XYZ file of C-alpha atoms in Angstrom:
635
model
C 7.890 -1.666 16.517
C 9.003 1.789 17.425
C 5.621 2.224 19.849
C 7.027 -1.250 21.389
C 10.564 -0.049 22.303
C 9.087 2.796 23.733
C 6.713 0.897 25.826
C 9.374 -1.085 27.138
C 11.584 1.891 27.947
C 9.049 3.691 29.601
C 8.283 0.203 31.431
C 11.804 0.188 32.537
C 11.850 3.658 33.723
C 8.561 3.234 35.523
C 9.592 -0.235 37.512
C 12.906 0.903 38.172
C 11.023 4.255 39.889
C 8.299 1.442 41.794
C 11.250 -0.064 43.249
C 13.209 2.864 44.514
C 10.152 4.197 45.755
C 9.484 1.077 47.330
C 12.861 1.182 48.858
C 12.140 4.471 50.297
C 8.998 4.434 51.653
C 10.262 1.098 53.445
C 13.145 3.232 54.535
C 10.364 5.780 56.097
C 8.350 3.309 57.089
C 11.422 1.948 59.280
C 11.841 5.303 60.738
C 8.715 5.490 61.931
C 8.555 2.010 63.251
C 12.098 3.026 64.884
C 10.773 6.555 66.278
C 8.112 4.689 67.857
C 10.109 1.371 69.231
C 11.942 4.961 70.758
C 9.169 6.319 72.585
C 7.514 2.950 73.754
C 10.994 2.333 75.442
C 10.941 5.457 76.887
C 7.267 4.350 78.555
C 8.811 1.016 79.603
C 12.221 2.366 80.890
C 9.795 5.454 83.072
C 7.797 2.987 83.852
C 10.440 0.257 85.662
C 11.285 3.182 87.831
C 8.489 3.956 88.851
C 7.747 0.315 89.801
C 10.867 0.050 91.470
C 10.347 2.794 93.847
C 7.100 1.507 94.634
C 8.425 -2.085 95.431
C 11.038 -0.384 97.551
C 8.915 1.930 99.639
C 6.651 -1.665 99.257
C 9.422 -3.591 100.950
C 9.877 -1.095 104.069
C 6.281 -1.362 104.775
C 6.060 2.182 103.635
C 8.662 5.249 105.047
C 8.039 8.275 107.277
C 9.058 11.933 105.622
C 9.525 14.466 107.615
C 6.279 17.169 107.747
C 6.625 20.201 105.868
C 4.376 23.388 105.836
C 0.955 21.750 104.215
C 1.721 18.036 104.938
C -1.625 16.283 106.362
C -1.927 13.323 108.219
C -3.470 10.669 105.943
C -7.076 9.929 108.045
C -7.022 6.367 105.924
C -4.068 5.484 107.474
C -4.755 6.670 110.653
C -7.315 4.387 110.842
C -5.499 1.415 109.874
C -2.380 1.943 111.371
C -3.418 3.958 114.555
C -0.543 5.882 115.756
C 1.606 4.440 113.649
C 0.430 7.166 110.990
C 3.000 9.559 112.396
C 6.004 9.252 114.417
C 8.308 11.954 116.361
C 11.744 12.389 117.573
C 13.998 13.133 120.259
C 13.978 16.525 118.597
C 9.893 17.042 118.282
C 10.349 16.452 114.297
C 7.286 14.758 113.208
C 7.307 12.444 110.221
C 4.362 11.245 108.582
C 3.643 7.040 107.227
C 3.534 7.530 103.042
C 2.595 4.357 101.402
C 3.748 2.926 98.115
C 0.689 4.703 96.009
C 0.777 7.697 98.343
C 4.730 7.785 97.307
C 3.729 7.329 93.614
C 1.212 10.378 93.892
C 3.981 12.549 95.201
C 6.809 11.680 92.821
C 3.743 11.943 90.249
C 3.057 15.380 91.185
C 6.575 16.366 91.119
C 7.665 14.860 87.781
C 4.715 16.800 86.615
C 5.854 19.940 87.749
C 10.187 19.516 87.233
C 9.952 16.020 85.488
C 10.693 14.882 81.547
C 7.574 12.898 81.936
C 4.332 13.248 83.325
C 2.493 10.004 85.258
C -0.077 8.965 87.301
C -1.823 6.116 88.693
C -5.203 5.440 87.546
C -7.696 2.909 88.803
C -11.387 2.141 88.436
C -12.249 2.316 92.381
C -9.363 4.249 93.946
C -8.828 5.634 97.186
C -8.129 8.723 96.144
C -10.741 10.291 94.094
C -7.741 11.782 91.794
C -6.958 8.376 90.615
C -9.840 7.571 88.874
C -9.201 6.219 85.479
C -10.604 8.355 82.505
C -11.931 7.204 79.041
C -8.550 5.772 77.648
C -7.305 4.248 81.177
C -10.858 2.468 81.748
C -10.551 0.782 78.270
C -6.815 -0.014 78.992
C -7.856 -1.727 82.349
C -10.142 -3.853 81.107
C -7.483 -4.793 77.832
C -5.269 -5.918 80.959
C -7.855 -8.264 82.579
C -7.960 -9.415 78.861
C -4.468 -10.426 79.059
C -2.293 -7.694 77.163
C 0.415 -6.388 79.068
C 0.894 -2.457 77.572
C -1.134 -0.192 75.885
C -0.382 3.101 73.971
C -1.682 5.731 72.133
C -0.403 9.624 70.638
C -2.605 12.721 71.982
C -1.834 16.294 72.613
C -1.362 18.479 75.720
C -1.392 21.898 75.861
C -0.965 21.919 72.267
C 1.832 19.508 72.514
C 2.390 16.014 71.668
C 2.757 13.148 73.698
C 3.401 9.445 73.697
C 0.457 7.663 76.327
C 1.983 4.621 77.423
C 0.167 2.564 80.367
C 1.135 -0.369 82.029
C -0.966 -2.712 84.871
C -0.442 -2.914 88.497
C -1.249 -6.114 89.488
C -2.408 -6.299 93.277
C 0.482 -7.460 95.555
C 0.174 -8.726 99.296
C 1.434 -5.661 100.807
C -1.519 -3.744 99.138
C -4.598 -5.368 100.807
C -3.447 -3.575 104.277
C -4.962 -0.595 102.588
C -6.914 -2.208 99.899
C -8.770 -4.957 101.843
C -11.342 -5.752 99.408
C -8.605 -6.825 96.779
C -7.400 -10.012 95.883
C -3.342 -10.467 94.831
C -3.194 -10.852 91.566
C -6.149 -8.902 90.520
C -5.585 -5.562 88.173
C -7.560 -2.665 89.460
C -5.666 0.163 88.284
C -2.216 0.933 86.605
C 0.415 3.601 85.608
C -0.313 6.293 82.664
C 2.968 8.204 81.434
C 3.071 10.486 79.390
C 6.168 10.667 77.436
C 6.903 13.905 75.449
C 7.179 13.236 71.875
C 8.072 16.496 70.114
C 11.574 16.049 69.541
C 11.479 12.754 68.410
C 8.817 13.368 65.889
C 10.454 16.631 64.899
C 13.400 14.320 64.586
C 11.147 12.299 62.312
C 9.442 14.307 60.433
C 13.241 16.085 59.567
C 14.299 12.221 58.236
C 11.447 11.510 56.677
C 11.620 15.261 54.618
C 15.389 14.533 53.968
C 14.135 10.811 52.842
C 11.767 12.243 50.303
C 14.111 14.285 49.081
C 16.714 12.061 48.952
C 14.597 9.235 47.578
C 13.731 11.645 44.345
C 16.980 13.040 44.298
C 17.820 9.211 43.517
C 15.458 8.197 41.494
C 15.957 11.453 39.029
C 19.316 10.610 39.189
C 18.719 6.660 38.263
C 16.745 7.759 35.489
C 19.330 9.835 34.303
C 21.819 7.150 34.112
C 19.427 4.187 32.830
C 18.460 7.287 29.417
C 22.318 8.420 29.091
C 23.268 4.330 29.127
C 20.341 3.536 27.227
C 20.662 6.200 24.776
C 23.252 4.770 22.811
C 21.712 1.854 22.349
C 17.951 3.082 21.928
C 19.431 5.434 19.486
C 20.595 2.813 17.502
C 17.687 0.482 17.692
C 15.640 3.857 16.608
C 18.113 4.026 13.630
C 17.446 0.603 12.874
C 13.778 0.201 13.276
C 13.625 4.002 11.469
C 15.126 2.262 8.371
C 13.382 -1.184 8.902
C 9.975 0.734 8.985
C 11.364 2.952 5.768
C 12.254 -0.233 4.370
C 8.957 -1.589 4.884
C 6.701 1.392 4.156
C 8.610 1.274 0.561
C 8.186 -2.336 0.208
C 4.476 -1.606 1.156
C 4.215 0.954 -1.735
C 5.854 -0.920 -4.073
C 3.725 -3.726 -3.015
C 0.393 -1.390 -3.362
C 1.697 -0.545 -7.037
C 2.504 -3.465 -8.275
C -0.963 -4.841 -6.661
C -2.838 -2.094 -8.600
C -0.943 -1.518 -11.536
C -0.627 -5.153 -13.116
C -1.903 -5.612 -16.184
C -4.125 -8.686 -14.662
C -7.100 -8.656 -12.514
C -6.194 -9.975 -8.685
C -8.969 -11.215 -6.119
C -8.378 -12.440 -2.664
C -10.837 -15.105 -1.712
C -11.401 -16.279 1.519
C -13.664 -19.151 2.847
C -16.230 -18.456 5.907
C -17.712 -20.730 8.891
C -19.902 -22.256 6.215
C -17.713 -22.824 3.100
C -18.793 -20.145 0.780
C -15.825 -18.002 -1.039
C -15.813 -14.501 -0.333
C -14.050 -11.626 -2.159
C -11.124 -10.195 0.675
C -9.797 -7.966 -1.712
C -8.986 -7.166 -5.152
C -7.056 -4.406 -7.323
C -7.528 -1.694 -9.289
C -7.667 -3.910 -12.354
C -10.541 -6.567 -11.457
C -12.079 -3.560 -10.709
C -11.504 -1.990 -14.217
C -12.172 -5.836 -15.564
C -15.597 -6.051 -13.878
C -17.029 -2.443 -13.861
C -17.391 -2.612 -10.047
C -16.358 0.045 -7.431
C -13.988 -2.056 -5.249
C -16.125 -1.380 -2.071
C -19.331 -3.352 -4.296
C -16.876 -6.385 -5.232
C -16.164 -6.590 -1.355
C -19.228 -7.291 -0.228
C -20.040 -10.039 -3.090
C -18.983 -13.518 -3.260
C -17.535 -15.404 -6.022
C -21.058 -17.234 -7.443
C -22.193 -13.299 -8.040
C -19.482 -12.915 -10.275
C -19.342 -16.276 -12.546
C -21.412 -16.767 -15.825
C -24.442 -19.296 -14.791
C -23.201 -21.990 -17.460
C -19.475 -22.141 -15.225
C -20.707 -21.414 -12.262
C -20.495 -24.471 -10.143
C -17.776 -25.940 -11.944
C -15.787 -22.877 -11.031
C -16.757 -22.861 -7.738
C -16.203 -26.519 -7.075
C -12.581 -26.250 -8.716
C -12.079 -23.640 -6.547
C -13.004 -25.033 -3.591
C -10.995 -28.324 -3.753
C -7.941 -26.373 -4.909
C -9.013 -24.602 -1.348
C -9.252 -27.981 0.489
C -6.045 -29.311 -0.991
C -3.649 -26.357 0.175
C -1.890 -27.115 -3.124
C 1.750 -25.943 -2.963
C 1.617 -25.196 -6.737
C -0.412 -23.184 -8.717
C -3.368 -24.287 -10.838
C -4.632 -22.805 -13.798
C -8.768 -22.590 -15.153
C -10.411 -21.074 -17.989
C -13.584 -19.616 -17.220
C -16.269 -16.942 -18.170
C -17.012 -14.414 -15.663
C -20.098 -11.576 -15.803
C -19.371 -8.039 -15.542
C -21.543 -5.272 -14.349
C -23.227 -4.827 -17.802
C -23.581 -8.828 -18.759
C -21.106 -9.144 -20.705
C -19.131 -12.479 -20.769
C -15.911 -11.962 -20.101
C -13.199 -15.323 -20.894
C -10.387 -15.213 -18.169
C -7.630 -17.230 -17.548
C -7.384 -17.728 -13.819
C -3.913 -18.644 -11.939
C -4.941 -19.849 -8.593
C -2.363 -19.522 -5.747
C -2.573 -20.905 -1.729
C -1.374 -18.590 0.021
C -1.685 -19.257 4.220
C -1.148 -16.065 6.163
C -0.985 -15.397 10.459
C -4.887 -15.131 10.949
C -6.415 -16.902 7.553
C -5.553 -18.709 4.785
C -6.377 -17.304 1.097
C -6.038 -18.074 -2.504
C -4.968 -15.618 -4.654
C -6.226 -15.664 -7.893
C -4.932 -14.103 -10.871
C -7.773 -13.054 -13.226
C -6.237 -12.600 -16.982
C -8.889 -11.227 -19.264
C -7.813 -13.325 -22.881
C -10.929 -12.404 -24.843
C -8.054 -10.580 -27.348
C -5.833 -14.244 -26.842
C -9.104 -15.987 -28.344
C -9.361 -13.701 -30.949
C -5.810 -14.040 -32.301
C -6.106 -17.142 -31.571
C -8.986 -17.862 -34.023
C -7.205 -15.388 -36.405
C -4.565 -17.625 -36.272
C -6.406 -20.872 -36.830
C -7.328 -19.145 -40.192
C -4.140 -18.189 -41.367
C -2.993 -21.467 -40.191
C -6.022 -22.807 -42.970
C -5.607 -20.412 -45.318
C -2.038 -21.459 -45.290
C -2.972 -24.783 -46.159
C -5.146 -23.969 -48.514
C -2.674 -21.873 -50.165
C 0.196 -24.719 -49.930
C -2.349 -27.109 -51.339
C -3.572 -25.362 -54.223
C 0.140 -25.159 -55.504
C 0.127 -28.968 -54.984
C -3.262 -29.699 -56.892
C -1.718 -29.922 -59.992
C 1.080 -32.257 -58.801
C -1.486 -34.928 -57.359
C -2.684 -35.655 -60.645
C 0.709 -36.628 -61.128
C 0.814 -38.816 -57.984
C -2.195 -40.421 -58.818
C -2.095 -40.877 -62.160
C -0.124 -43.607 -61.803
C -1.709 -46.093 -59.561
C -4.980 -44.810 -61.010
C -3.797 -46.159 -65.112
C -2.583 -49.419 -63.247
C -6.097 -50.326 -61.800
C -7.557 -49.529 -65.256
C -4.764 -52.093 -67.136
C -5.676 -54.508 -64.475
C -9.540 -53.830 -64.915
C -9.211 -54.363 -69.184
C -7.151 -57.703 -68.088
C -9.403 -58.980 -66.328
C -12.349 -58.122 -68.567
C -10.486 -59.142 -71.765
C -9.713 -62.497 -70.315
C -13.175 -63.340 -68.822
C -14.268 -62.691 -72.354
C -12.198 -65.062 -73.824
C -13.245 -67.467 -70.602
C -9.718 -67.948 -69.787
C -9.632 -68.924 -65.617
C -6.682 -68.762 -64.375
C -6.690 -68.149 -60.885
C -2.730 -67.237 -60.039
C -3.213 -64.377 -62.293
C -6.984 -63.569 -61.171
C -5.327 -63.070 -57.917
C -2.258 -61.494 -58.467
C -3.867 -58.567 -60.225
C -6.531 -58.221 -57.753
C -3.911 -58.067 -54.837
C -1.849 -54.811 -57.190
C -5.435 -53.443 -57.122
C -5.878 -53.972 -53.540
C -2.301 -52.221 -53.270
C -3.231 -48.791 -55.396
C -6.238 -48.566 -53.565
C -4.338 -48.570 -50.324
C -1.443 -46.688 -51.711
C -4.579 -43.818 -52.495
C -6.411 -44.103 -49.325
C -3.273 -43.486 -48.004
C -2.893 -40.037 -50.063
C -6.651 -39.023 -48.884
C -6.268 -39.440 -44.777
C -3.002 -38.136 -45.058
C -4.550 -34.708 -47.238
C -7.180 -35.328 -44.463
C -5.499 -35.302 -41.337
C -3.564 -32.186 -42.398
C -6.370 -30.209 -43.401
C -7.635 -30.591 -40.172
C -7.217 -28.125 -37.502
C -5.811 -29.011 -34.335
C -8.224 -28.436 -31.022
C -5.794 -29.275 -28.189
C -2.292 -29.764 -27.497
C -1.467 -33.985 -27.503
C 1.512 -35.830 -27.567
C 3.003 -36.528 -31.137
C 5.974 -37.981 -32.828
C 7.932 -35.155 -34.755
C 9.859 -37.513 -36.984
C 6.518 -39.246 -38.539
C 5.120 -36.247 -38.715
C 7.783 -34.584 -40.505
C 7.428 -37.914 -43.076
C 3.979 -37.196 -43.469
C 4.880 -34.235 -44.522
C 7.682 -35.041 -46.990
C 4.841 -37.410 -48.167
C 2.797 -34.464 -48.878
C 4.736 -32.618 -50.833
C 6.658 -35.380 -53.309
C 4.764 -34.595 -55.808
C 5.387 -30.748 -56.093
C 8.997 -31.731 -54.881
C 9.274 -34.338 -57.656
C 7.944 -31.883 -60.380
C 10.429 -29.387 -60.251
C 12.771 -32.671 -59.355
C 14.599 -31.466 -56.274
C 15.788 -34.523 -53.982
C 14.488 -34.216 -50.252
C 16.448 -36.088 -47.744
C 15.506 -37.062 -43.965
C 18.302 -37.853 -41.692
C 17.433 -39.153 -38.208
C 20.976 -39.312 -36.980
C 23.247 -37.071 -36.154
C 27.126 -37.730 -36.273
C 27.561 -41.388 -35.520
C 24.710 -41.617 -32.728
C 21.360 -43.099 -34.496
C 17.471 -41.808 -33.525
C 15.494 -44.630 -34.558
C 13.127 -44.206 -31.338
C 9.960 -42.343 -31.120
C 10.486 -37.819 -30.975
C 7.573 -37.226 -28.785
C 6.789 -34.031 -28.205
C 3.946 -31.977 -26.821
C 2.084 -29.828 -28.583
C -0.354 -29.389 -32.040
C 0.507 -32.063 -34.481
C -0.646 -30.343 -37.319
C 0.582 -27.302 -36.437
C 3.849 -28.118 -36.425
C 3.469 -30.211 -39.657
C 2.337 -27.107 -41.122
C 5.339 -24.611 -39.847
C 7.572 -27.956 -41.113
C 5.654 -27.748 -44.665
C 6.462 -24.104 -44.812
C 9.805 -24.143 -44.297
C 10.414 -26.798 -47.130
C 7.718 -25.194 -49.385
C 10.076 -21.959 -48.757
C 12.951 -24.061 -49.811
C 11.497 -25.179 -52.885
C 10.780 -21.951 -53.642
C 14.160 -20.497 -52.896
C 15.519 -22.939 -54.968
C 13.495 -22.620 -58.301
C 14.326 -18.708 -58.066
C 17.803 -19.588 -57.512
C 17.667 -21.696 -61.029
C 15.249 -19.193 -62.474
C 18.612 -16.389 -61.721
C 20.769 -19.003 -63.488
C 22.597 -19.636 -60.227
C 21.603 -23.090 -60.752
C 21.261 -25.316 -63.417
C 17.998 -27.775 -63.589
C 18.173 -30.799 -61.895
C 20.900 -29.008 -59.145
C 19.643 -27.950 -55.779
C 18.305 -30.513 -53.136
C 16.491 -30.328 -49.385
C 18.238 -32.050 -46.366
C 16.454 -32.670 -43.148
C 17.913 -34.068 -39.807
C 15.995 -35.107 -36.730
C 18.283 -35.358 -33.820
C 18.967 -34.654 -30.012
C 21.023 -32.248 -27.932
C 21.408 -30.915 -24.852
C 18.151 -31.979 -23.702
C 16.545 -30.809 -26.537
C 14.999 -32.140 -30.033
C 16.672 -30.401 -33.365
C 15.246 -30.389 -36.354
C 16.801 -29.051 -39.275
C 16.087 -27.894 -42.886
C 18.737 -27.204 -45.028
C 18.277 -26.333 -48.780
C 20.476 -24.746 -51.198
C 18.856 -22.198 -52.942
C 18.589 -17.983 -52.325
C 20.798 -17.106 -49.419
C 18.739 -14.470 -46.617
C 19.952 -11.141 -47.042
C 22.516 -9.961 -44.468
C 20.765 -8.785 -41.280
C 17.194 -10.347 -41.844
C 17.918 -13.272 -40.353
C 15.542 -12.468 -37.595
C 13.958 -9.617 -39.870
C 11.878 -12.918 -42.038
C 10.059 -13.728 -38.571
C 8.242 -10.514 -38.451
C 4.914 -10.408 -39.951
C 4.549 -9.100 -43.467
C 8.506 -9.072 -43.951
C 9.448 -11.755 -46.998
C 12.470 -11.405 -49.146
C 10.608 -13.044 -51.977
C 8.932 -10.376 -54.369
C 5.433 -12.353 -54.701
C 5.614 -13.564 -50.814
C 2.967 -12.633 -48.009
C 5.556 -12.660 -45.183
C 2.980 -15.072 -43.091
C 4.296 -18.432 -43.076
C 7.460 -17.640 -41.152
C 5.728 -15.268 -38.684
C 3.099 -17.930 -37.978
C 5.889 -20.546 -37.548
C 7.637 -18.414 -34.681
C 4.200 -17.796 -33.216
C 3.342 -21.332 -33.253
C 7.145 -23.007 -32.012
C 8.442 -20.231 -29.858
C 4.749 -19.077 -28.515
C 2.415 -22.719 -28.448
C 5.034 -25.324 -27.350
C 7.665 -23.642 -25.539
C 10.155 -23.907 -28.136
C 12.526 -22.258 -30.678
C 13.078 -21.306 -34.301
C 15.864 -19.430 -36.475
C 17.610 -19.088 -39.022
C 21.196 -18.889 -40.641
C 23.442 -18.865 -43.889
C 25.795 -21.396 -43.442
C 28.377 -22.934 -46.477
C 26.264 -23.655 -49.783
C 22.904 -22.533 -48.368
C 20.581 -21.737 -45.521
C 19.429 -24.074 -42.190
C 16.744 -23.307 -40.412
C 16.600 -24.730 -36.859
C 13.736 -26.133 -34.792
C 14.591 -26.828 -30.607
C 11.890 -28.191 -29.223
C 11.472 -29.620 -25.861
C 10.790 -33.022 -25.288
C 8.061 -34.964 -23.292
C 8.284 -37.901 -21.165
C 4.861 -38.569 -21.332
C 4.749 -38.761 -17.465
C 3.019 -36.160 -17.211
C -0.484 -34.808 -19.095
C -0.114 -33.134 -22.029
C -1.508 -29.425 -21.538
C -1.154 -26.019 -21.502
C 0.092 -26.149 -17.981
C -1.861 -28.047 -16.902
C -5.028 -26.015 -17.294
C -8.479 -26.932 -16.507
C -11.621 -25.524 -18.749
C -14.819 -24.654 -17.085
């Protein structure tokens, strides 16, 4: 920017010197016309009187001079006029005929001698042999046959230099006494002056010095004034543009370092005349990600880089997300190949981005190999969880199914006894086989229940948090029932009822497992309370309640048994941290990591009066809109 003020300062200066030049050297130009238009009307005014002396002696059919010492009779006139050549006086004076030309000749002769100009008549077949026209009067003559009416032309004479001006002399009546082969009108000959130019070129020459140096004088000058009223100015547009261009040069940097130091892999792709993806540029990171010097990943395309099982799908995402100029960003999961063959899983975050000369996506490249190994770590802890939580519950399903399992054998020996005593009656028949029907179901019930949860969830879906929290109170009646502690579920809160649907998005059995830990914890909590004598058996009891706020879904789990130690209250979230003597310190870490880090919610927890809550927010979903990890796409 600092180049283009410059170039328009120094375009400034450089006009505004064109144009007083310009000015000038019209100026000198007008001088010169002006010196000229001075000596051509010095030829014109010469040349007048000349021709009015002629006409003069022209209209006294010539005059008579008195003879001086080396005055000849003219023999031409002579024999024309006779005796009328010469005349004498009284006195014996004689006095010779001159003529017009013959007058011209004289005064010629003189001016030549005492005169401020020289002249002469000149024709092509004169009388008198001195007349006859040279190289520059012959061309002139024939120029005035041709119609012009003056001619000119600058030479020197004895070193000196003169204006040549020459005008025609058209044949009048009076002439062809002398000239009898002429016609009036014709042009034979003419007058050549010489006009002496020296002092008015001097003159010129002086001006057009003083001009020159004037005319830079002036321009210096104006360039003086347009920097010193410029300067100002320029100096604060250099002041500006200075810290614009500082400005950008650190935006630039910080730019390069942010480009080259995040943690992510970024690559610039670009689309050519045929459609193919190119690499424009990437950072230091893809470069680290992919084992490639960044001048090797320039000249490669996308397809080189991709996995052969994701290759087109990649691509093909890629290229519609191209084709749609999508506002918003798009996410994929991929595998790409590095340098050595090794697959690498990315997360890519594709961007449109739609610059002066092209248009690009920018795509971040997150390498989440580690992600899928925690994640899979996590998937077993989530099981072994399970596992764990269901072993303690083993015992109680006995219990649970004991029941319904001694009524179908009471209804089996009924039956048998009376068919052996062949007593049909089909009421009864019925009735029994419809409380069978009824433990079977309430037992298949148990089993996909057990089965469902023991299931590990693949994808995130839209579920209902309230009948998955029953499924879980379902669960665990039994074990709660043992050590008889009262659960409640409450899906109200204050006077305002929640009898609709909770859906939320996310894993379903997740989140019945984080809910199954927090109420296993509360058992738990509460048997050790009774076990300190804090609490007497029977005393102690579990409250949940399902309700909204702000935009938000709550659920909370309050039990009455050990209190958290002052200051843990975040301290239980960490992994291996439990304030029970025999506990792991997993279940709570894994429920933070699944609420606060898989569906975009929160958990905590609190002493309050008479116990301890611990609060779920979780957002809720419209089911408008998919149900995905941001939508992402896996190829």
């Amino acid at each position: 920017m600092l180049d283009l003020i410059r170039k328009y300062v120094i375009f400034i200066y450089v006009f505004m010197t064109l144009i007083l030049f310009a000015v000038f050297f019209a100026f000198g130009m007008h001088l010169s016309s002006s010196s000229h238009e001075q000596l051509l009307d010095r030829g014109r005014t010469f040349l007048q009187e000349i021709v009015y002396v002629r006409r003069w002696v022209s209209l006294h059919g010539g005059i008579y001079v008195k003879r001086q010492e080396g005055m000849i009779p003219s023999p031409h006139l002579e024999k024309i006029f006779g005796n009328g050549s010469s005349i004498r006086d009284e006195f014996g004076n004689e006095y010779l005929l001159r003529t017009p030309a013959m007058v011209t000749h004289e005064v010629s002769d003189l001016a030549n001698i005492h005169g401020a100009f020289a002249f002469r008549m000149a024709g092509l077949l004169p009388i008198n042999p001195k007349n006859q026209a040279d190289d520059f009067e012959t061309a002139s003559i024939e120029r005035f046959r041709a119609g012009e009416m003056e001619t000119f032309l600058y030479e020197k004479r004895d070193g000196k230099p003169f204006f040549r001006y020459m005008a025609p002399l058209p044949i009048e009546p009076t002439c062809v006494r002398c000239h009898t082969n002429y016609v009036p009108g014709e042009i034979h000959g003419g007058i050549s002056i010489w006009v002496p130019a020296d002092a008015i070129l001097n003159d010129l020459r002086s001006n057009r010095q003083f001009l020159t140096a004037a005319s830079a004088i002036t321009v210096v000058l104006a360039l003086m004034g347009v920097y010193f009223l410029t300067l100002p100015f320029s100096s604060r547009v250099q002041s500006r543009m200075k810290t614009v261009q500082d400005r950008w040069q650190e935006a630039e940097k910080k730019y390069q370092h942010l480009f080259h130091r995040i943690h992510d892999g970024i690559m610039v792709l670009s689309s050519d005349t045929e459609g193919r993806l190119a690499i424009a540029d990437v950072n230091d990171t893809f470069c680290r990600q992919m084992g490639y010097p960044r001048e090797v990943l320039l000249q490669l395309r996308l397809t080189n880089l991709v996995a052969a099982p994701h290759g087109v799908a990649l691509k093909q995402s890629i290229r519609e997300f191209f084709d749609q100029r999508s506002p918003s960003a798009t996410f994929l999961e991929s595998h790409l190949s590095s340098s050595s063959g090794e697959l690498i899983a990315v997360e890519i975050s594709l961007s449109f981005l739609e610059l002066e000369h092209m248009e690009v996506v920018v795509a971040i490249v997150r390498d989440i190999r580690e992600r899928k190994r925690l994640e899979e770590q996590r998937q077993i802890l989530v099981q072994q969880s399970k596992m764990a939580t269901m072993g303690q519950m083993l015992s109680n399903i006995t219990h649970q199914w004991g029941q319904p399992l001694t009524g179908l054998s009471l209804i089996l020996q009924d039956i048998k006894k009376r068919y052996a005593q062949e007593v049909a009656e089909p009421e009864h028949f019925l009735g029994q086989v419809e409380k069978g029907q009824e433990n079977i179901r309430f037992l298949t019930q148990t089993v996909r229940v057990f089965r469902d949860f023991l299931r590990p969830s693949r994808q995130k879906t839209s579920f209902d948090i309230a009948r998955a929290t029953e499924e879980v109170l379902q669960i665990l009646s039994p074990l709660l029932q043992h050590h008889q502690i009262p659960v409640v579920l409450y899906r109200c809160h204050g006077e305002s009822t929640l009898a609709r649907p909770m859906m939320i998005c996310g894993y379903a059995n997740e989140f019945k497992q984080v809910v199954l830990n927090i109420v296993g914890n509360a058992k738990d909590a509460i048997v050790m309370f009774r076990n300190q004598g804090d609490l007497a058996r029977g005393e102690g009891r579990v409250e949940l309640r399902l309700y909204e706020e702000s935009g938000k879904y709550i659920v909370e789990v309050f039990n009455t048994g050990t209190r958290i130690p002052e200051g843990m209250e975040e301290e239980i979230f960490r992994e291996h941290v439990s304030t029970r003597p025999s506990g792991m310190g997993t279940g709570l870490y894994m429920a933070r990591s699944i609420i606060d880090g898989h569906m975009g919610g929160r958990i905590y927890a609190a002493n309050t009066d008479g116990g301890v809550v611990f609060t779920l927010q979780l957002p809720p979903h419209d089911g408008t809109t998919d149900c995905g990890p941001c939508g992402d796409i896996r190829v």
